[in-house]
Each structure stands twice: as structure tokens, then as C-alpha cells.
Coordinates of C-alpha atoms in Angstrom, one line a residue:
M270 CA 39.4 223.4 -51.5
K271 CA 36.8 225.4 -53.4
I272 CA 33.8 223.3 -54.6
G273 CA 31.6 225.1 -57.2
R274 CA 27.9 224.6 -56.4
D275 CA 26.8 226.4 -59.5
V276 CA 23.3 224.9 -59.6
Y277 CA 22.4 226.6 -56.3
L278 CA 24.6 229.7 -56.7
N279 CA 22.8 230.4 -60.0
K280 CA 19.4 230.0 -58.3
L281 CA 20.3 232.5 -55.7
I282 CA 21.6 234.9 -58.3
S283 CA 18.4 234.6 -60.3
K284 CA 16.3 235.4 -57.2
R285 CA 18.2 238.7 -56.3
H286 CA 15.9 241.6 -55.6
N287 CA 12.7 239.6 -56.0
G288 CA 11.2 241.0 -52.8
L289 CA 11.2 237.6 -51.1
I290 CA 13.2 236.1 -48.4
K291 CA 15.6 233.5 -49.9
V292 CA 15.5 230.4 -47.7
V293 CA 18.2 227.8 -48.3
T294 CA 17.0 224.5 -47.0
G295 CA 18.5 221.0 -47.1
M296 CA 19.9 218.3 -44.9
R297 CA 22.6 219.2 -42.3
R298 CA 26.1 219.5 -43.6
C299 CA 25.2 219.6 -47.3
G300 CA 27.0 223.0 -47.8
K301 CA 24.4 225.7 -47.2
S302 CA 26.7 227.9 -45.1
Y303 CA 29.5 227.6 -47.6
L304 CA 27.1 228.5 -50.4
L305 CA 25.9 231.7 -48.7
F306 CA 29.0 233.0 -46.9
N307 CA 31.6 232.0 -49.5
L308 CA 30.2 231.5 -53.0
F309 CA 27.3 233.9 -53.0
K310 CA 29.2 236.6 -51.1
E311 CA 32.1 236.3 -53.5
Y312 CA 29.7 236.7 -56.4
L313 CA 28.3 239.9 -54.8
V314 CA 31.7 241.4 -54.3
N315 CA 32.8 240.6 -57.8
E316 CA 29.6 242.3 -59.0
G317 CA 30.7 245.5 -57.3
V318 CA 28.7 245.3 -54.1
A319 CA 30.6 247.1 -51.3
E320 CA 31.5 244.8 -48.4
N321 CA 29.9 247.2 -46.0
H322 CA 26.6 246.6 -47.8
I323 CA 26.8 242.9 -47.0
I324 CA 25.7 242.2 -43.5
E325 CA 26.5 238.6 -42.4
I326 CA 25.8 236.9 -39.1
A327 CA 26.4 233.3 -38.2
F328 CA 24.2 232.7 -35.1
D329 CA 26.0 229.5 -34.1
S330 CA 29.3 231.4 -33.3
F331 CA 29.9 232.5 -29.7
E332 CA 30.8 236.0 -30.6
N333 CA 27.4 236.5 -32.2
K334 CA 25.5 234.9 -29.3
R335 CA 24.0 238.3 -28.2
Y336 CA 22.4 238.8 -31.6
R337 CA 20.1 235.8 -31.1
D338 CA 18.0 238.3 -29.2
P339 CA 15.8 240.1 -31.8
E340 CA 15.8 243.3 -29.7
V341 CA 19.6 243.4 -30.2
L342 CA 19.8 242.1 -33.7
F343 CA 17.3 244.3 -35.4
P344 CA 18.8 247.7 -34.2
Y345 CA 22.3 246.3 -35.1
I346 CA 21.2 245.6 -38.7
M347 CA 19.5 249.0 -39.0
E348 CA 22.6 250.8 -37.7
K349 CA 24.6 249.2 -40.5
M350 CA 22.4 250.7 -43.1
S351 CA 23.6 254.3 -43.7
D352 CA 22.2 255.0 -47.2
E353 CA 19.4 254.0 -49.6
R354 CA 21.5 251.6 -51.7
M355 CA 20.7 247.9 -51.6
Y356 CA 21.9 245.9 -48.6
Y357 CA 22.3 242.1 -48.5
V358 CA 21.6 240.4 -45.2
L359 CA 23.0 236.9 -44.9
L360 CA 21.9 235.0 -41.8
D361 CA 23.2 231.5 -41.0
E362 CA 21.6 229.1 -38.6
V363 CA 18.7 231.5 -38.3
Q364 CA 16.6 229.1 -36.2
M365 CA 18.9 230.0 -33.3
L366 CA 17.4 233.6 -33.5
D367 CA 14.4 234.0 -31.1
D368 CA 11.2 234.9 -33.0
F369 CA 13.1 234.7 -36.3
E370 CA 9.9 234.7 -38.4
S371 CA 9.0 238.2 -37.2
V372 CA 12.5 239.6 -37.7
L373 CA 12.8 238.2 -41.2
N374 CA 9.3 239.5 -42.2
S375 CA 10.3 243.0 -40.9
L376 CA 13.5 242.9 -42.9
G377 CA 11.8 241.6 -46.0
R378 CA 9.4 244.6 -46.1
K379 CA 12.2 247.1 -46.5
Q380 CA 12.8 248.3 -50.1
N381 CA 16.6 248.3 -49.9
V382 CA 17.1 245.0 -48.1
D383 CA 17.7 241.6 -49.8
V384 CA 17.5 238.8 -47.3
Y385 CA 19.1 235.3 -47.5
V386 CA 19.0 232.8 -44.7
T387 CA 20.0 229.2 -44.0
G388 CA 19.1 226.9 -41.1
S389 CA 19.8 223.3 -40.4
N390 CA 18.7 222.1 -37.0
A391 CA 15.6 220.8 -35.3
K392 CA 13.4 223.9 -35.5
F393 CA 14.3 224.9 -39.0
L394 CA 14.5 221.5 -40.6
S395 CA 10.9 221.4 -41.8
K396 CA 9.4 221.0 -45.2
D397 CA 6.9 223.6 -44.2
I398 CA 9.4 226.3 -43.3
I399 CA 8.3 228.6 -46.2
T400 CA 4.9 229.0 -44.6
E401 CA 6.5 230.6 -41.6
F402 CA 7.1 233.7 -43.8
R403 CA 3.5 234.2 -44.8
G404 CA 4.1 233.9 -48.5
R405 CA 7.3 236.0 -48.5
G406 CA 9.7 233.0 -48.7
D407 CA 11.4 231.7 -51.7
E408 CA 13.1 228.3 -51.2
V409 CA 16.3 227.0 -52.7
H410 CA 16.6 223.4 -51.7
M411 CA 20.2 222.1 -51.6
Y412 CA 21.5 218.5 -51.8
P413 CA 24.9 217.0 -50.9
L414 CA 27.5 216.9 -53.7
T415 CA 26.5 215.2 -56.9
F416 CA 29.0 212.9 -58.6
G417 CA 29.7 215.6 -61.1
E418 CA 30.4 218.1 -58.3
L419 CA 32.7 215.6 -56.6
M420 CA 34.6 214.9 -59.7
S421 CA 35.2 218.6 -60.3
V422 CA 37.7 218.5 -57.4
Y423 CA 38.5 214.8 -57.1
D424 CA 42.2 213.8 -57.4
G425 CA 41.7 210.6 -59.4
D426 CA 39.9 209.2 -62.4
K427 CA 36.1 208.7 -62.6
Q428 CA 36.3 205.0 -61.7
E429 CA 38.2 205.8 -58.5
G430 CA 35.8 208.7 -57.8
W431 CA 32.8 206.4 -58.3
R432 CA 34.1 203.9 -55.8
D433 CA 34.5 206.7 -53.3
Y434 CA 31.1 208.2 -54.0
V435 CA 29.3 204.9 -53.8
L436 CA 30.8 204.2 -50.4
F437 CA 31.1 207.7 -48.8
G438 CA 28.5 209.8 -50.6
G439 CA 28.6 213.6 -51.1
I440 CA 28.7 215.3 -47.7
P441 CA 31.4 218.0 -48.5
L442 CA 33.2 217.7 -45.2
V443 CA 34.1 214.1 -46.1
L444 CA 36.5 215.3 -48.7
G445 CA 38.7 216.8 -45.9
F446 CA 39.6 213.3 -44.6
E447 CA 42.3 211.2 -46.2
T448 CA 41.7 207.6 -45.1
A449 CA 38.7 205.4 -45.5
D450 CA 38.6 204.9 -41.7
Q451 CA 38.5 208.6 -41.1
K452 CA 35.7 209.1 -43.5
S453 CA 33.6 206.2 -42.2
D454 CA 34.2 207.3 -38.5
F455 CA 33.1 210.8 -39.4
L456 CA 29.9 209.7 -41.1
K457 CA 28.9 207.3 -38.3
S458 CA 29.5 210.1 -35.8
L459 CA 27.6 212.6 -37.9
F460 CA 24.6 210.3 -38.3
E461 CA 24.3 209.6 -34.6
E462 CA 25.3 213.0 -33.1
T463 CA 23.6 215.3 -35.6
Y464 CA 20.7 213.6 -37.5
I465 CA 19.4 211.2 -34.9
S466 CA 19.8 213.9 -32.2
D467 CA 17.9 216.5 -34.3
I468 CA 15.1 214.2 -35.3
T469 CA 14.5 212.8 -31.8
G470 CA 14.7 216.2 -30.2
R471 CA 12.4 218.0 -32.7
N472 CA 9.7 215.4 -32.5
N473 CA 10.0 214.4 -28.8
I474 CA 10.6 210.8 -29.7
R475 CA 10.9 208.8 -26.5
N476 CA 11.7 205.4 -28.1
K477 CA 14.9 206.2 -30.0
A478 CA 15.6 202.5 -30.6
E479 CA 12.5 202.2 -32.6
L480 CA 13.5 205.0 -34.9
E481 CA 17.0 203.6 -35.3
E482 CA 15.6 200.1 -36.2
L483 CA 13.3 201.7 -38.8
L484 CA 16.4 203.5 -40.3
N485 CA 18.2 200.2 -40.4
I486 CA 15.4 198.5 -42.3
L487 CA 15.0 201.4 -44.7
S488 CA 18.7 201.5 -45.3
S489 CA 18.7 197.8 -46.2
A490 CA 15.8 198.2 -48.6
I491 CA 16.6 201.3 -50.8
G492 CA 14.8 201.1 -54.0
S493 CA 12.4 198.3 -52.8
L494 CA 8.7 198.7 -52.8
T495 CA 7.4 198.9 -49.3
N496 CA 4.7 200.4 -47.1
P497 CA 4.1 201.0 -43.4
S498 CA 2.1 197.7 -43.1
K499 CA 5.0 195.7 -44.5
L500 CA 7.5 197.6 -42.3
S501 CA 5.4 196.8 -39.3
A502 CA 5.4 193.1 -40.3
T503 CA 9.2 193.2 -40.7
F504 CA 9.6 194.5 -37.2
K505 CA 7.5 191.6 -35.9
S506 CA 9.1 188.9 -37.9
V507 CA 12.8 190.0 -38.1
K508 CA 13.2 192.2 -35.0
N509 CA 10.6 190.4 -32.8
K510 CA 9.2 193.8 -31.9
S511 CA 5.7 195.3 -32.2
I512 CA 5.4 198.7 -33.7
S513 CA 2.1 200.1 -35.1
K514 CA 1.6 201.2 -38.7
D515 CA 0.7 204.6 -37.5
T516 CA 3.9 205.0 -35.6
I517 CA 5.9 204.0 -38.6
I518 CA 4.0 206.5 -40.7
K519 CA 5.0 209.2 -38.2
Y520 CA 8.6 208.2 -38.1
I521 CA 8.9 208.2 -41.9
D522 CA 7.4 211.7 -42.0
Y523 CA 10.0 212.8 -39.5
L524 CA 12.8 211.4 -41.6
R525 CA 11.4 213.0 -44.8
D526 CA 10.9 216.3 -43.0
S527 CA 14.6 216.2 -42.1
F528 CA 15.5 215.6 -45.7
L529 CA 17.4 212.4 -44.7
I530 CA 15.2 210.3 -47.0
D531 CA 12.9 210.9 -49.9
S532 CA 10.3 208.8 -51.6
A533 CA 8.9 207.9 -55.0
I534 CA 5.2 206.9 -55.3
R535 CA 3.8 204.6 -58.0
Y536 CA 2.2 206.0 -61.1
D537 CA 0.1 204.0 -63.5
I538 CA 1.4 205.2 -66.9
K539 CA -1.4 204.0 -69.1
G540 CA -4.2 204.6 -66.5
K541 CA -2.7 208.1 -65.8
K542 CA -3.3 207.8 -62.1
Y543 CA -1.3 207.5 -58.9
I544 CA -1.2 204.3 -56.8
N545 CA -0.7 205.4 -53.2
T546 CA 1.0 202.3 -51.9
P547 CA 3.6 200.8 -51.8
S548 CA 6.4 203.4 -52.4
K549 CA 10.1 203.4 -52.7
Y550 CA 12.4 205.1 -50.3
Y551 CA 15.9 206.6 -51.1
F552 CA 18.6 208.2 -49.0
T553 CA 19.6 211.8 -49.8
D554 CA 23.2 210.8 -49.1
L555 CA 24.6 207.3 -49.6
G556 CA 27.5 207.8 -47.3
L557 CA 25.1 208.3 -44.4
R558 CA 23.0 205.3 -45.5
N559 CA 26.1 203.2 -45.6
A560 CA 27.3 204.5 -42.2
R561 CA 23.9 203.5 -40.7
L562 CA 24.7 199.9 -41.8
N563 CA 28.4 200.1 -40.7
F564 CA 29.4 200.0 -44.4
R565 CA 28.0 196.5 -45.0
Q566 CA 25.4 195.8 -47.7
V567 CA 26.9 198.2 -50.3
E568 CA 25.2 196.6 -53.2
E569 CA 26.1 198.7 -56.2
T570 CA 22.9 197.7 -58.1
H571 CA 20.6 199.4 -55.5
V572 CA 23.1 202.2 -54.7
M573 CA 23.3 203.2 -58.4
E574 CA 19.5 203.4 -58.6
N575 CA 19.6 205.7 -55.5
I576 CA 22.3 207.9 -57.1
I577 CA 20.3 208.3 -60.3
F578 CA 17.2 209.2 -58.3
N579 CA 19.1 211.9 -56.4
E580 CA 20.6 213.3 -59.6
L581 CA 17.2 213.6 -61.1
K582 CA 15.9 215.5 -58.1
V583 CA 18.9 217.8 -58.2
R584 CA 18.1 218.5 -61.9
G585 CA 14.6 219.6 -60.8
Y586 CA 12.5 216.7 -61.9
N587 CA 9.5 215.2 -60.0
V588 CA 10.2 211.5 -59.8
D589 CA 7.7 208.7 -59.6
V590 CA 7.9 204.9 -60.0
G591 CA 6.2 203.9 -63.2
V592 CA 3.7 201.0 -63.5
V593 CA 2.8 199.5 -66.9
V594 CA -0.2 197.2 -66.8
M595 CA -0.1 194.4 -69.4
N596 CA -3.0 192.0 -70.3
E597 CA -1.5 188.8 -71.6
V598 CA -2.6 185.2 -72.4
D599 CA -0.6 182.4 -70.8
K600 CA 0.3 179.0 -72.5
N601 CA -3.1 177.6 -71.3
G602 CA -5.0 180.4 -73.0
K603 CA -5.9 182.0 -69.7
K604 CA -5.9 185.8 -69.5
I605 CA -3.4 187.2 -67.0
R606 CA -2.7 190.7 -65.8
K607 CA 0.9 191.7 -65.3
Q608 CA 2.5 194.9 -63.8
L609 CA 5.8 195.9 -65.3
E610 CA 7.9 198.6 -63.6
V611 CA 9.6 201.7 -64.9
D612 CA 12.2 202.7 -62.4
F613 CA 11.7 206.4 -62.8
V614 CA 9.0 208.6 -64.4
C615 CA 10.5 212.0 -64.5
N616 CA 8.4 215.1 -65.1
K617 CA 9.4 218.8 -65.3
G618 CA 7.0 221.2 -67.0
S619 CA 5.9 219.7 -70.3
K620 CA 8.9 217.3 -70.4
R621 CA 8.7 213.6 -69.4
F622 CA 11.3 210.9 -69.4
Y623 CA 11.1 207.2 -68.6
I624 CA 14.4 205.9 -67.1
Q625 CA 15.5 202.4 -66.3
S626 CA 18.5 201.7 -64.0
A627 CA 20.3 198.5 -65.2
Y628 CA 23.6 197.9 -63.5
A629 CA 24.7 195.5 -66.3
L630 CA 23.5 194.5 -69.7
P631 CA 25.5 191.4 -70.5
D632 CA 23.3 190.0 -73.2
K633 CA 20.3 190.5 -75.5
E634 CA 18.0 188.7 -73.0
K635 CA 18.9 191.2 -70.2
M636 CA 18.4 194.1 -72.6
E637 CA 14.9 192.8 -73.6
Q638 CA 14.0 192.4 -69.9
E639 CA 15.0 196.0 -69.0
Q640 CA 13.3 197.6 -72.0
R641 CA 10.1 195.6 -71.9
S642 CA 8.3 198.1 -69.7
L643 CA 9.6 201.0 -71.7
V644 CA 8.4 199.8 -75.0
N645 CA 4.9 199.2 -73.6
T646 CA 4.2 202.7 -72.1
G647 CA 1.9 203.5 -75.0
D648 CA 3.3 207.0 -75.6
G649 CA 6.1 208.8 -77.4
F650 CA 8.0 210.2 -74.4
K651 CA 11.8 209.7 -74.4
K652 CA 13.1 206.5 -72.9
I653 CA 16.5 205.9 -71.4
I654 CA 18.4 203.0 -69.9
I655 CA 21.4 203.8 -67.7
T656 CA 24.0 201.1 -67.1
K657 CA 27.3 200.8 -65.4
D658 CA 28.6 199.1 -68.5
A659 CA 31.2 201.2 -70.5
V660 CA 29.0 202.1 -73.5
A661 CA 28.9 205.2 -75.7
P662 CA 25.5 206.8 -75.7
L663 CA 23.4 205.3 -78.5
Y664 CA 19.8 204.7 -79.6
N665 CA 18.9 201.0 -80.0
E666 CA 16.5 199.5 -82.5
E667 CA 13.6 200.3 -80.1
G668 CA 14.5 204.0 -80.1
I669 CA 15.7 203.8 -76.5
L670 CA 18.8 205.8 -75.5
V671 CA 21.3 203.6 -73.7
M672 CA 24.1 205.3 -71.9
S673 CA 26.6 204.7 -69.1
V674 CA 26.1 206.0 -65.6
Y675 CA 29.2 208.2 -66.1
D676 CA 27.8 209.9 -69.2
F677 CA 24.5 210.4 -67.4
L678 CA 26.0 211.9 -64.2
L679 CA 28.8 213.9 -65.7
N680 CA 26.8 215.7 -68.4
P681 CA 24.0 217.9 -67.1
D682 CA 22.4 217.7 -70.5
S683 CA 22.7 214.0 -70.9
M684 CA 19.0 213.4 -71.1
E685 CA 18.7 215.6 -74.1
I686 CA 21.3 213.8 -76.2

């Protein structure tokens, strides 16, 4: 099954011959190797690049084990280059190569070499990996399948696809399993044997149970405002365990560095300033989140919000949680200060959108509730409400674009309607 990952393929294509080392980062099993060795290589060949000018090595295969030694690898690559034409070096699981930073920097300095690498285990899974290449790295960050990418190969209608996506997420390998039991077993095993193992190994975590308990709490609270102090209190009250705020901060950093979770911090829209705490946490893949909870607690309201967050990140937006401060007078004439929430404040360049995730809009009262924060932002940026309801995209009397989650996810230009 060929899945087009055009967003990432086009990014790699646009970075050809830019003199930098192209580094494909992202959570494990999101499709980085397939992007490089299948889709990008196919593109190069179709563009007329001779196959003997594409040097590809997967360091995790047994037959390439000897090339993990830089003293063996570097001469091998040099011997492959017999002329001055451009060579493309594609290296997979590059963290398995000893002293990989020096090797890549040496290759990157050659005029007729274009270098592309992926990596996905403990040493490489770091948000700071680009700094290893001393300013010569150019990152392409990859995500699991979006709903649109899933539907491009899905054998069923969008409602069936949605049910699968909400439950099993977008790890490409999941599509190779036929039954729900096979998919859930795979995701549970993947979480434990790959992600937990990587994070505990990389960070020398001695108390694995603490990390797993934190994951359970975060999994249960996607889209909820929280902070390390609250999480520490939850451990005490619910789990009857004591874990310090500082330890929780470290664990959350480890989870974010592994790309397993992401966060959105609060932004005061009228005051034009960030509010450091609390934040919202979202899972990069919902299938893994659900596997963490043994496929209980699949509340579509929160899951839909998480899916919208991930889609916005894939589209290249910086995403914050909006706060609209309102000064009102209660029925007794007393002044009160209220904080209304905008689910997502999305920024990219000069563009800004305010987005509200509303699973259902059954009546006028619910609509007014959802749009109240949007109509009080005090500026003219575009405002969107995304709902699970089957509605055609339309602008309501407040000038707010209301659309279904299907229209939003399946049309890459949906925010520009």
C-alpha cells in the first residue's frame, strides 16, 4: 500500500541542494524511513537521477552493521563517488552510526553531496538534534498520518474512517492489520516496547512506574488545563503517591523531547502576552494515547480537539490556547472579571486564526456559548468553529465560519474558505 506523504515529500524536494543536512525528525514509526527510501528516492529517479548516484544505507539492518563504524562508512561512501555529478546520500537510523555528527558534517561540506538522514531512537530523538550539526542542519518534522492521508488509502467512507482514526490513530503500520484486536495489540506493544523503552533508556529513568503513571494521567486529561503542581497533587490524591513538581517537569520534558506529546500554552489575546501556566497537553498520535488507557475513555469531544490540534501543527501553525478577559457586572451590580477560552490561537507568519472545537451545536444556546469568546477577541482576525455536526461551511451572523470536522480535515485550504 502506497501512502502519499506529499506535505513532507514536497518539503524535502524544496530543500534539495541547499547545502544543509536534511534531518527528518519525528516520533518513532511515523513513516520517516518510508519517506526517504521509498517516496523521495522514487522522486529522484523519476527526475533522472541515476540510481548509482543515490547512496542509501539503513544502519539497523544486519548486513550494514559494519558501516556503523565511521572509519568503514566514510571510505565506502567516497568510493561510490566516481564523478563530479551530484550524489544523494540517504542514511536511515543514523544514530546507530558512531560519531555520526562528524561524519555528517564532513559529507555536508562536499560540493557534490546532498545529505538526508532519519533517526528515531533514544540518542536521536531530541528536539535539539539540529544543534549537533553546528548550524548545517535543516529539519523536516514528520507526524503520523493525518485523517486526510488516512482517507487517501482507506477502504470505506469518511464516517467509518473517522471511527477508525479516533480509535487507532495514524501510525502507518496500523493499516497493515485487519482486525480491531490486532490493531490494539500492536499499539499496546509498540507503546511499551518502543516508546517507554526509549524514553527510560535515554534519560536513565530508574522509576519507570512513575513515568507510566504520569502518562496515564496525561492520557486521561487531553485538552485539559493543568500544570506540574496540579499533577503532583493528583498523584497524591488519586494514586496515593508522592512525586515532586520538579520530577514531573523533567518527565514532561522527556515526553515532549520524544515527540510523544505536545503542549499549548495560554495567550492573553487582549493583553497580548503569554500566561506561563497552566497549559494543555495533546498526544501526537491518538492510537497510542488510547492504547495507554487500554482503549477506555475514548471521549470523542476531547479526541476531536486533539485531532484538530495535530492537524494545525501539521499545517505549520504555532498553536496556543487563547484567553479573553472580560469585565462584567453581576446582578447585584458588583464588578466581576471572567476569563473566556479560545481553544486554539493559530499563527503562521502574518496570518492568525481563532478556532473553537465544538463537538455538537444542537441549539442556539450552545452556539452562543461556543462563539462568546470569539466575538470578544477585540480584533478582526478570522474566527472558525469546527463541529462534528454535518453542516456545510457557512458564515453565521457574527461573521464566524462554521464547518464540519470532515470539511476542515479533508480540505488543506479549509481555513481560507
